[in-house]
XYZ file of C-alpha atoms in Angstrom:
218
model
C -26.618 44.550 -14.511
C -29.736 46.116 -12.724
C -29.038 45.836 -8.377
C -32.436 42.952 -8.647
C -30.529 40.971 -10.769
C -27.488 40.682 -8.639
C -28.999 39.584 -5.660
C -30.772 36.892 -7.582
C -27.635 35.675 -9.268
C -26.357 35.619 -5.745
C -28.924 33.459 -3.857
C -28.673 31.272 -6.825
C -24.920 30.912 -6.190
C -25.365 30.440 -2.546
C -27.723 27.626 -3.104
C -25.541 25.988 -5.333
C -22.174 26.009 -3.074
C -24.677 24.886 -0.481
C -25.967 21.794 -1.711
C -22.238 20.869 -2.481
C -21.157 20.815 0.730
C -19.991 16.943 3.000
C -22.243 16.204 5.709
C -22.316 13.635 8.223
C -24.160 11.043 10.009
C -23.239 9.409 12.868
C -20.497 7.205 13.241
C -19.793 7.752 9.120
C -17.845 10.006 6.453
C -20.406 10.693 3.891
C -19.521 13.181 1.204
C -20.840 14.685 -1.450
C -20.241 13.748 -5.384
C -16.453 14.898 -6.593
C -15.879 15.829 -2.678
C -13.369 13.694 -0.052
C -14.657 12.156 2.911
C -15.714 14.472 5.956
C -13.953 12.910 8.499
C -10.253 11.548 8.847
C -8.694 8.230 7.402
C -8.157 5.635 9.668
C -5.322 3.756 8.180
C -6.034 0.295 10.926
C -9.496 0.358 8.660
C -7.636 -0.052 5.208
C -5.601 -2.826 6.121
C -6.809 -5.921 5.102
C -9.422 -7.108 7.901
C -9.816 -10.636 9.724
C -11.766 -13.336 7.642
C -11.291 -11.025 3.969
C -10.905 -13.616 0.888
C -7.350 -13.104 -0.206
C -5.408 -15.362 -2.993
C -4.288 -17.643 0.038
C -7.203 -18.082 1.434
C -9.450 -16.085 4.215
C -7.165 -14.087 6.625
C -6.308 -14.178 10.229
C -4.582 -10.979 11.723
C -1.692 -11.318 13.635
C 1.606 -8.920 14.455
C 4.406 -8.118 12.244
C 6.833 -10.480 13.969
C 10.665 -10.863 14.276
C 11.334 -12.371 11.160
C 10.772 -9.510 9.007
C 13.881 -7.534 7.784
C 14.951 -4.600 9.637
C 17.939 -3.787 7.399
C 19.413 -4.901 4.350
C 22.932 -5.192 3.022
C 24.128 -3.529 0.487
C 21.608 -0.534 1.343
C 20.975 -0.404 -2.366
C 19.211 -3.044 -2.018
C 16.828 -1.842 0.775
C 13.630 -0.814 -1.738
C 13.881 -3.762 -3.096
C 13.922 -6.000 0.282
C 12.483 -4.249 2.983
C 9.196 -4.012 4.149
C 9.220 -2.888 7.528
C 10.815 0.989 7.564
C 10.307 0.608 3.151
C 12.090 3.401 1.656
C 9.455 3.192 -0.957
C 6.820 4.959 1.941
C 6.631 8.490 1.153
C 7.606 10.544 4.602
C 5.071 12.864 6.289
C 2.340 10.447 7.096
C -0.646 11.282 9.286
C -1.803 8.636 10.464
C 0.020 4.287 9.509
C -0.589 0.854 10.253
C 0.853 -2.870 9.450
C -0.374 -6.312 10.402
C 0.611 -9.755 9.305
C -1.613 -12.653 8.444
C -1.808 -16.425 8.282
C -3.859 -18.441 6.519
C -4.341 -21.640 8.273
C -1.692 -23.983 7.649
C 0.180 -22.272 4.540
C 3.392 -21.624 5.810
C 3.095 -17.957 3.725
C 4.398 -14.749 5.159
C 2.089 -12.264 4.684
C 2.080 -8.483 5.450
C 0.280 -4.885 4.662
C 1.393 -1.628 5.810
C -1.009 1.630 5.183
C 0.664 4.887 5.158
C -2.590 7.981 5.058
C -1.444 11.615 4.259
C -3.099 14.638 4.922
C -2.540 16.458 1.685
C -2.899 14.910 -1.973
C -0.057 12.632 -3.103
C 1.494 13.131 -6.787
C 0.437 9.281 -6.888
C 2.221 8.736 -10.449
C 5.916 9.879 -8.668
C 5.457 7.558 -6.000
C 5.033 4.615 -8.119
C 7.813 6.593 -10.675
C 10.418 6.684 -7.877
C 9.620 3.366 -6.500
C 10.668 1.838 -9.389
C 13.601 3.255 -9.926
C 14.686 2.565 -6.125
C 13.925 -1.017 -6.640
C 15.475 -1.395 -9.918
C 18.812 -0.337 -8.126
C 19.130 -3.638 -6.609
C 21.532 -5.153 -8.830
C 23.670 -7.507 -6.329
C 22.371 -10.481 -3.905
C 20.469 -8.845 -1.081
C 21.232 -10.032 2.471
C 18.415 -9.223 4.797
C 18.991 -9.105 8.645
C 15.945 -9.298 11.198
C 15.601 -9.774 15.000
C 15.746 -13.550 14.261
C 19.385 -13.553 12.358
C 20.614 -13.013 8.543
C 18.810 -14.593 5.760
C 20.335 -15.985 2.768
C 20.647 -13.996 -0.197
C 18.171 -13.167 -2.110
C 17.731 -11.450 -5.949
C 15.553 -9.264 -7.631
C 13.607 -10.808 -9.985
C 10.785 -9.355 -12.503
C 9.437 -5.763 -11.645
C 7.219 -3.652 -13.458
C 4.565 -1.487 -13.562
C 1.371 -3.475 -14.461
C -1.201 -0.663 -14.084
C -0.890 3.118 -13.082
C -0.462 3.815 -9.552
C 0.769 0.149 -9.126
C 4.496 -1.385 -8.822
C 5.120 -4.897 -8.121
C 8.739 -7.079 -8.043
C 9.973 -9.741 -6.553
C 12.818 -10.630 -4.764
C 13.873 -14.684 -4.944
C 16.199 -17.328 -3.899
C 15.863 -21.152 -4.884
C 13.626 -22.556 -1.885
C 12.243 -19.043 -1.306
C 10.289 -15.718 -3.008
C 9.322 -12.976 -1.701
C 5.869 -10.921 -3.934
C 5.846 -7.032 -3.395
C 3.392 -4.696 -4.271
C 2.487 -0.877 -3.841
C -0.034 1.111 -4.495
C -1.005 4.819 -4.148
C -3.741 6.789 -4.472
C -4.402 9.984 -3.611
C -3.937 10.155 -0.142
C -2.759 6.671 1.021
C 0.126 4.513 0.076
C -0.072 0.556 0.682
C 2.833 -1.838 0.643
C 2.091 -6.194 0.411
C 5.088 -8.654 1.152
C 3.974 -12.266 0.380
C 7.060 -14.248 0.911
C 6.548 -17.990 1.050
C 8.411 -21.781 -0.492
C 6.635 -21.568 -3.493
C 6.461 -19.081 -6.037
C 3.246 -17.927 -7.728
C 1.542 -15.228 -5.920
C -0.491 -13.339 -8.387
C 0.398 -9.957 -7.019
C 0.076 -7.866 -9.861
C -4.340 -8.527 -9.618
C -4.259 -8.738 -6.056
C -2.159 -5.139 -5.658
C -4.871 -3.860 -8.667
C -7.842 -5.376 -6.503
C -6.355 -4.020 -3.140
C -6.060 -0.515 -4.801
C -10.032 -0.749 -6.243
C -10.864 -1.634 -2.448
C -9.102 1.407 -1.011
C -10.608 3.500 -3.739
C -14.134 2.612 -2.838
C -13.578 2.820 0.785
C -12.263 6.389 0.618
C -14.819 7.194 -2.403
């Protein structure tokens, strides 16, 4: 290769990496196409936001409050009950965040935590090992919060509906608690929806939750 023809090839190179590279404008992340977002995740802006549409109706933030488990008897059991302190929240996070909601007068329990990692989760093995910690529960779960115990409870149907998504339930006769979790590549997000009446359509609302985060992070 004659010495001209090298420094071409190289400029044309250097142009190339160039015009890959993230920029940013103020007060955004902007990145380029196939690239990650220039700036870091902030895990209180994933959560589900004040006034969002949601299945029970447009939500109202409020804080996780005492009558969400804090342990869970047997400990088997804890994956499968649990979502404050989940064992189903991969450890290592950078940066995390709950809130609860309400939803005018529905008397629904409703929670999200956001766990953001600095490095590149193996997505599928979180949603792999999830399962398999939730499928252990195979007694009556009693869970115990600031406010007292709480009546047993079972696990129910669990599955994997689409990749990157686990969802199960955990139910007594007057009571059911909805669970969902979802990964992608660098943040994990856990829903509890526990409320009188069963129903809560949590396998499209974890799928839709997981398109929002991918779009937001896109």
């Amino acid at each position: 290769m004659v010495p001209g023809n090298r420094v071409a090839i190289a400029l044309l190179l250097a142009a190339v990496v160039s015009s890959g590279c993230t920029t940013s404008v103020a007060g955004h992340a902007v990145r380029a196409a196939g690239g990650r977002p220039s700036g870091p995740i902030s895990a209180q802006a994933l959560l589900l936001q004040d006034g969002d549409d949601t299945p029970l109706g447009r939500a109202s933030s409020e804080p996780v409050g005492d009558n969400y488990f804090t342990s869970v008897q047997p400990p088997a059991c804890s994956a499968a009950l649990l979502f404050k302190g989940s064992p189903l929240r991969p450890a290592g996070a950078s940066d995390f965040a709950e809130s609860a909601y309400r939803f005018g007068d529905s008397s629904a329990l409703y929670a999200e935590s956001i766990d953001v990692y600095d490095r590149e989760l193996n997505t599928h093995e979180v949603v792999r090992s999830g399962f398999t910690k939730v499928s252990d529960c195979h007694d009556d779960a009693i869970g115990l919060s600031p406010s007292g115990l709480f009546k047993p409870m079972r696990l129910g149907s669990f599955g994997i509906p689409e990749n990157e998504i686990l969802t199960w339930t955990m139910t007594r006769p007057d009571w059911t608690c909805s669970y969902g979790l979802a990964a992608v590549p660098q943040i994990v997000l856990l829903i509890a929806v526990c409320d009188s009446s069963a129903g809560f359509p949590m396998d499209e609302w974890a799928a839709k939750r997981k398109a929002q985060l991918e779009g937001r992070t896109a």
